[in-house]
Amino acid sequence: MSFNAFLFQALNGLSAASGLFFVAAGLSLIFGVTRIVNIAHGSLYMIGTYIAYSIATKVGGAVGFWGGIVLTALLVALIGAAIEILLLRRIYKAPELFQLLATFALVLVINDATLWIWGPEDLLGPRAPGLTGSIEVLGRRLPTYDIFLIFVGPFVLWMLHLALAKTRFGRLMRAATQDREMVGALGVNQAMLFTGVFALGALLAGLGGALQIAREPATLATDLIVIGDAFVVVVVGGMGSISGAYLAAVIIAEVKALCIGLGVVNFGGFTVNFSKLTLVAEFLVMAAVLIARPYGLLGREQVAVRSVAEPEEPLRPATAATKIAGLILLVVLVCLPLIAKNSPYTLVLGIDVLIAVLFATSLHFIMGPGGMHSFGHAAYFGLGAYGAALLVKWFAAPMGLALAAAPVLALFGALLFGWFAVRLSGVYLAMLTLAFAQIVWAAVFQWETLTGGSNGVLGVWPSAPFDSRGAFYFLTLALAVLGVFLLRKFLFAPFGYAMRAGRDSPLRAEAIGLDVKRVHWLAFAIAGAVCGIAGGLFAFAKGSISPETIGVSRSIDGLVMVLLGGIQTLTGPIVGASVYAVLQDFMMRSTEYWRALLGGIILLLVLAFPSGIVGGFVKLISRRKTTSKAAS
Amino acid sequence: MSDLAIRSLSKTFGGVRAVNEVSFDIKRGEFLALIGPNGAGKSTCFNMINGQLPPDSGEILFEGAKLNGKKPRDIWRLGIGRTFQVAATFNSMTVIENVQMALISHANQVYRLWKPASSLHRERALELLAQVGMQDAADRPSRELAYGDVKRVELAIALANDPRLLLMDEPTAGMAPKERNDLIALVKRLVIEKGISVLFTEHSMDVVFAFADRIIVLARGRLIADGDAKSIRDNPQVREVYFGTGKTFQKSGAH
């Protein structure tokens, strides 16, 4: 690549950076003040593209386009404010990360609402009036609109800086980012502040979306792509730092542009297609930054938020009632093939649910007792699934061997990734795990010669004697029960206690001789291995495995299952996984708008049971006990 | 023989010499109070001894072995227990499980995956709780306890590895006067029974003068006095750092 071509790609990167910056800045501001990781931020961006498209095409002309951009930003800000007032405000007191569940539900609802209003086709907006031309830069033609975008980013950055430094609202925001309890104690109306911040964040997302319509079509896939990129940018730049967000947006966009620009390069016999490395490169940058500077380039260590959630009850062995209920459930599950003789689909669903239970329980193992909120549990699922499938594909391995290899490969992956992850905590740990999962995903997606790329691996069917559906169901049941039982056993053993000790008070744990990082690292590895079994079973249950089944959405599914059931109870993930898997299956079959329906149900559950289904149930019982005690 | 020997310990934060060439010894079985006004460097001193902060220079010797550069968990394994200024217990566990956790760690059983932790060392944990008068609360969640009781549980945790030296950073902070006295009397009794040495910081002078065998005084990072209660009380320098010289407002008063 010539130097001129290199510079030209760098300019392209700068114009892409502006769009990234708008979303990331909004996300960062919202997180800084409210401590909510707003997964729906990409959805707000997506709405921005659609609204701007509608205004630009309906009104037309310069007024429709430029006026539309301003109007869109304001409308999206209103939507953001409405979300905060109607939904999030009700659950600030819920356990940490529970808001995440709510914003995920919003992603589902908004996506389907957009589908309903605008339809499934991609919509390409008009070109920007006044900026339709292009000028020659370095011997190539660069659209003037891109040049405009290059300058919009820094301009908005400057405006934000002024607003944060000079206005009362800006000062309050900075204060709340540092210590929101103190801001509350000083008599600031927190509700107003939170709504304002949410509206501002949404405004930036809407603006970013609206500005894109002249470059890229509005599509329904935007939401998750944008939120993934925005997470990376925010974490690389440092949570809560606006300048950091811009710096990171530039770095990420430049790295991507550079990869595309490099194209296919020969290294003495090795051919590397860099344009296919864009996905891996982005997450490698993030992983590298987090390892070198755990709080991002311009970020500072997060002040621990004094938890508003209710503290956890001590772990008690299962009561007689729970044991009997578990036994009955087990008997029903064993008899399921008999009960459901006439509906073979029940067994397929049963296998799905059991795999989901194993997946969610292994995630809960590190999330609950370990206090490590992994956003990338799909990595170990994927390693297990691909490990088993590739053994079958390349070495025609028997199923037994392939299934045994699944947890081993996942274990090694978890040992490697976990070693880095346990050095961080909170949101940074979450984001690093997400980055690792994306690296696994991108490697699988882009290493076509080994993994078959987007087509995946086909023909991974169970061998005798498990080649009938009933037999495979029993195998899945046995492994799921064994996995759940072992994880539970570990939690009651000294190791599980040490995990919780390290989570409750790292200071005290170290002071009684515990190596907290090592304990959490091994916990990470155990969870990864068990999750690998779930992945291996999944590959054989479906007969195939493809990259889309191990993507971000699987990691998020796991989070939703754990939070839905209740993170503070051991039965929570089992109930959460079952409910979620059955609901998803049922709705996907019954309506085109299953996402909205599922999102709506999650929202209802979030509002009704802020500590999860099982958590809510437990609380209800204990409340009844205390009232009956008080009465007598 | 001295249990703990501190030699020319120094620590600087930015331009502040928080601890400046401090040296002292603790003899076996001694109950030594480290006092000084706010910002004197007491907590910094403590955090260097227990491994939380690396000293800039100087030596910390425990029974002749150097502690510099060791991690808190390794220092604990050498037989040094500690309690925190803001009591820290494991909130998701019961009182007795808190103590059991320390006993499990002491017995090197942390990485066991099978036998339930609650069945391990229960007898010994109850004994320790009985020593601090908390055996009746053994099966209550530790987060439900009153602060004074949490401090006592912390003491039981700190005693779990049969320490030969106990470091207590403001053991009575946040407690009522009666509670304070009881807690320190309890510690003193245990010290005598078990022959443990104790280094503690304290703001309540009643407690210090009533129980400490010896008192050392820090002011602005320097050790300014070392002696028994009477000699500290009469020391003009100590009086000066606690009560001032009375000269601060003389100038403005003269106008």
CSV table of N, CA and C in Angstrom, one decimal, chain B residues 164-238:
chain,number,residue,atom,x,y,z
B,164,ARG,N,0.9,-15.0,66.6
B,164,ARG,CA,1.8,-14.6,67.7
B,164,ARG,C,1.8,-13.1,67.8
B,165,LEU,N,1.4,-12.4,66.7
B,165,LEU,CA,1.3,-10.9,66.8
B,165,LEU,C,-0.1,-10.5,66.2
B,166,LEU,N,-0.7,-9.6,66.8
B,166,LEU,CA,-2.0,-9.1,66.4
B,166,LEU,C,-1.9,-7.6,66.1
B,167,LEU,N,-2.3,-7.2,64.8
B,167,LEU,CA,-2.3,-5.8,64.5
B,167,LEU,C,-3.7,-5.4,64.5
B,168,MET,N,-4.0,-4.3,65.3
B,168,MET,CA,-5.4,-3.8,65.4
B,168,MET,C,-5.4,-2.3,65.1
B,169,ASP,N,-6.0,-2.0,63.9
B,169,ASP,CA,-6.0,-0.6,63.5
B,169,ASP,C,-7.3,0.0,64.0
B,170,GLU,N,-7.2,0.8,65.0
B,170,GLU,CA,-8.4,1.4,65.7
B,170,GLU,C,-9.5,0.4,66.0
B,171,PRO,N,-9.2,-0.5,66.8
B,171,PRO,CA,-10.2,-1.6,67.1
B,171,PRO,C,-11.5,-1.1,67.7
B,172,THR,N,-11.5,0.1,68.3
B,172,THR,CA,-12.7,0.5,68.9
B,172,THR,C,-13.4,1.7,68.2
B,173,ALA,N,-12.9,2.0,67.0
B,173,ALA,CA,-13.5,3.1,66.2
B,173,ALA,C,-15.0,2.9,66.0
B,174,GLY,N,-15.8,3.9,66.3
B,174,GLY,CA,-17.2,3.8,66.0
B,174,GLY,C,-18.0,3.0,67.1
B,175,MET,N,-17.3,2.8,68.3
B,175,MET,CA,-18.1,2.1,69.3
B,175,MET,C,-18.4,3.0,70.5
B,176,ALA,N,-19.4,2.6,71.3
B,176,ALA,CA,-19.7,3.4,72.5
B,176,ALA,C,-18.6,3.1,73.6
B,177,PRO,N,-18.5,4.1,74.5
B,177,PRO,CA,-17.4,4.0,75.5
B,177,PRO,C,-17.4,2.7,76.3
B,178,LYS,N,-18.6,2.3,76.7
B,178,LYS,CA,-18.6,1.0,77.4
B,178,LYS,C,-18.1,-0.2,76.6
B,179,GLU,N,-18.6,-0.2,75.3
B,179,GLU,CA,-18.2,-1.3,74.4
B,179,GLU,C,-16.7,-1.3,74.2
B,180,ARG,N,-16.1,0.0,74.1
B,180,ARG,CA,-14.7,0.1,73.9
B,180,ARG,C,-13.9,-0.6,75.0
B,181,ASN,N,-14.3,-0.2,76.2
B,181,ASN,CA,-13.6,-0.8,77.3
B,181,ASN,C,-13.7,-2.3,77.3
B,182,ASP,N,-14.9,-2.8,77.1
B,182,ASP,CA,-15.1,-4.2,77.1
B,182,ASP,C,-14.2,-4.9,76.1
B,183,LEU,N,-14.2,-4.4,74.9
B,183,LEU,CA,-13.4,-5.0,73.8
B,183,LEU,C,-11.9,-5.0,74.1
B,184,ILE,N,-11.4,-3.9,74.6
B,184,ILE,CA,-10.0,-3.9,74.9
B,184,ILE,C,-9.6,-4.7,76.1
B,185,ALA,N,-10.5,-4.7,77.1
B,185,ALA,CA,-10.3,-5.6,78.2
B,185,ALA,C,-10.2,-7.1,77.7
B,186,LEU,N,-11.1,-7.4,76.8
B,186,LEU,CA,-11.1,-8.8,76.2
B,186,LEU,C,-9.8,-9.1,75.5
B,187,VAL,N,-9.4,-8.1,74.7
B,187,VAL,CA,-8.1,-8.3,74.0
B,187,VAL,C,-7.0,-8.5,75.0
B,188,LYS,N,-7.0,-7.7,76.0
B,188,LYS,CA,-5.9,-7.7,77.0
B,188,LYS,C,-5.9,-9.1,77.7
B,189,ARG,N,-7.1,-9.6,78.0
B,189,ARG,CA,-7.1,-10.9,78.7
B,189,ARG,C,-6.6,-12.0,77.8
B,190,LEU,N,-7.0,-11.9,76.5
B,190,LEU,CA,-6.5,-13.0,75.5
B,190,LEU,C,-5.0,-12.9,75.4
B,191,VAL,N,-4.5,-11.7,75.4
B,191,VAL,CA,-3.1,-11.5,75.2
B,191,VAL,C,-2.3,-12.2,76.3
B,192,ILE,N,-2.8,-11.9,77.5
B,192,ILE,CA,-2.2,-12.5,78.7
B,192,ILE,C,-2.3,-14.0,78.7
B,193,GLU,N,-3.5,-14.5,78.3
B,193,GLU,CA,-3.7,-16.0,78.3
B,193,GLU,C,-2.8,-16.7,77.3
B,194,LYS,N,-2.7,-16.1,76.1
B,194,LYS,CA,-2.1,-16.8,74.9
B,194,LYS,C,-0.7,-16.3,74.7
B,195,GLY,N,-0.3,-15.3,75.4
B,195,GLY,CA,1.1,-14.7,75.1
B,195,GLY,C,1.2,-14.1,73.8
B,196,ILE,N,0.2,-13.5,73.3
B,196,ILE,CA,0.3,-12.8,72.0
B,196,ILE,C,0.8,-11.4,72.2
B,197,SER,N,1.6,-10.9,71.2
B,197,SER,CA,1.9,-9.5,71.2
B,197,SER,C,0.9,-8.7,70.4
B,198,VAL,N,0.6,-7.5,70.9
B,198,VAL,CA,-0.4,-6.7,70.1
B,198,VAL,C,0.1,-5.3,69.8
B,199,LEU,N,-0.1,-4.9,68.6
B,199,LEU,CA,0.2,-3.5,68.3
B,199,LEU,C,-1.2,-2.9,67.9
B,200,PHE,N,-1.6,-1.8,68.6
B,200,PHE,CA,-2.9,-1.3,68.2
B,200,PHE,C,-2.8,0.3,68.2
B,201,THR,N,-3.6,0.9,67.3
B,201,THR,CA,-3.8,2.3,67.3
B,201,THR,C,-5.1,2.6,67.9
B,202,GLU,N,-5.2,3.8,68.5
B,202,GLU,CA,-6.4,4.1,69.3
B,202,GLU,C,-6.5,5.6,69.5
B,203,HIS,N,-7.7,6.1,69.4
B,203,HIS,CA,-7.9,7.5,69.7
B,203,HIS,C,-8.4,7.7,71.1
B,204,SER,N,-9.0,6.7,71.7
B,204,SER,CA,-9.5,6.9,73.1
B,204,SER,C,-8.4,6.8,74.1
B,205,MET,N,-8.0,7.9,74.7
B,205,MET,CA,-6.9,7.9,75.6
B,205,MET,C,-7.2,7.1,76.9
B,206,ASP,N,-8.5,7.1,77.3
B,206,ASP,CA,-8.9,6.3,78.5
B,206,ASP,C,-8.4,4.9,78.3
B,207,VAL,N,-8.8,4.3,77.1
B,207,VAL,CA,-8.4,3.0,76.8
B,207,VAL,C,-6.9,2.8,76.8
B,208,VAL,N,-6.2,3.7,76.1
B,208,VAL,CA,-4.8,3.5,76.0
B,208,VAL,C,-4.1,3.6,77.3
B,209,PHE,N,-4.4,4.5,78.1
B,209,PHE,CA,-3.7,4.7,79.4
B,209,PHE,C,-4.1,3.6,80.4
B,210,ALA,N,-5.3,3.0,80.2
B,210,ALA,CA,-5.7,2.0,81.2
B,210,ALA,C,-5.1,0.6,80.8
B,211,PHE,N,-4.9,0.3,79.5
B,211,PHE,CA,-4.5,-1.0,79.2
B,211,PHE,C,-3.1,-1.2,78.6
B,212,ALA,N,-2.6,-0.2,77.9
B,212,ALA,CA,-1.4,-0.4,77.2
B,212,ALA,C,-0.2,-0.7,78.1
B,213,ASP,N,0.7,-1.6,77.8
B,213,ASP,CA,1.9,-1.8,78.5
B,213,ASP,C,2.9,-0.7,78.2
B,214,ARG,N,2.9,-0.3,76.9
B,214,ARG,CA,3.8,0.7,76.5
B,214,ARG,C,3.1,1.5,75.4
B,215,ILE,N,3.5,2.8,75.3
B,215,ILE,CA,2.9,3.7,74.3
B,215,ILE,C,4.0,4.3,73.4
B,216,ILE,N,3.8,4.3,72.1
B,216,ILE,CA,4.6,5.1,71.3
B,216,ILE,C,3.8,6.1,70.6
B,217,VAL,N,4.4,7.3,70.3
B,217,VAL,CA,3.6,8.4,69.8
B,217,VAL,C,4.2,8.9,68.5
B,218,LEU,N,3.4,9.0,67.5
B,218,LEU,CA,3.8,9.5,66.2
B,218,LEU,C,3.2,10.9,66.0
B,219,ALA,N,4.0,11.7,65.3
B,219,ALA,CA,3.4,13.0,64.9
B,219,ALA,C,4.1,13.4,63.6
B,220,ARG,N,3.3,13.8,62.7
B,220,ARG,CA,3.8,14.2,61.3
B,220,ARG,C,4.9,13.2,60.8
B,221,GLY,N,4.6,11.9,61.0
B,221,GLY,CA,5.5,10.9,60.4
B,221,GLY,C,6.7,10.5,61.3
B,222,ARG,N,6.9,11.2,62.4
B,222,ARG,CA,8.1,10.9,63.2
B,222,ARG,C,7.7,10.3,64.5
B,223,LEU,N,8.5,9.5,65.0
B,223,LEU,CA,8.3,8.9,66.4
B,223,LEU,C,8.8,9.9,67.4
B,224,ILE,N,7.9,10.5,68.2
B,224,ILE,CA,8.4,11.5,69.1
B,224,ILE,C,8.5,11.0,70.6
B,225,ALA,N,7.9,9.9,70.9
B,225,ALA,CA,8.0,9.5,72.3
B,225,ALA,C,7.7,8.0,72.4
B,226,ASP,N,8.3,7.4,73.4
B,226,ASP,CA,8.2,5.9,73.6
B,226,ASP,C,8.4,5.6,75.1
B,227,GLY,N,7.3,5.1,75.7
B,227,GLY,CA,7.5,4.9,77.1
B,227,GLY,C,6.2,4.4,77.8
B,228,ASP,N,6.1,4.3,79.1
B,228,ASP,CA,4.9,3.9,79.8
B,228,ASP,C,3.9,5.1,79.9
B,229,ALA,N,2.8,4.8,80.4
B,229,ALA,CA,1.7,5.8,80.4
B,229,ALA,C,2.1,7.1,81.1
B,230,LYS,N,2.8,6.9,82.3
B,230,LYS,CA,3.2,8.1,83.0
B,230,LYS,C,4.2,9.0,82.2
B,231,SER,N,5.2,8.4,81.6
B,231,SER,CA,6.2,9.2,81.0
B,231,SER,C,5.6,9.9,79.7
B,232,ILE,N,4.6,9.2,79.1
B,232,ILE,CA,4.0,9.8,77.9
B,232,ILE,C,3.1,11.0,78.3
B,233,ARG,N,2.4,10.8,79.4
B,233,ARG,CA,1.5,11.9,79.9
B,233,ARG,C,2.3,13.1,80.2
B,234,ASP,N,3.5,12.9,80.8
B,234,ASP,CA,4.3,14.1,81.2
B,234,ASP,C,5.2,14.6,80.1
B,235,ASN,N,5.3,14.0,78.9
B,235,ASN,CA,6.2,14.4,77.9
B,235,ASN,C,5.7,15.7,77.2
B,236,PRO,N,6.6,16.7,77.3
B,236,PRO,CA,6.1,18.0,76.8
B,236,PRO,C,5.9,18.0,75.3
B,237,GLN,N,6.6,17.2,74.6
B,237,GLN,CA,6.4,17.2,73.1
B,237,GLN,C,5.1,16.6,72.8
B,238,VAL,N,4.7,15.5,73.5
B,238,VAL,CA,3.4,14.9,73.3
B,238,VAL,C,2.3,15.9,73.6
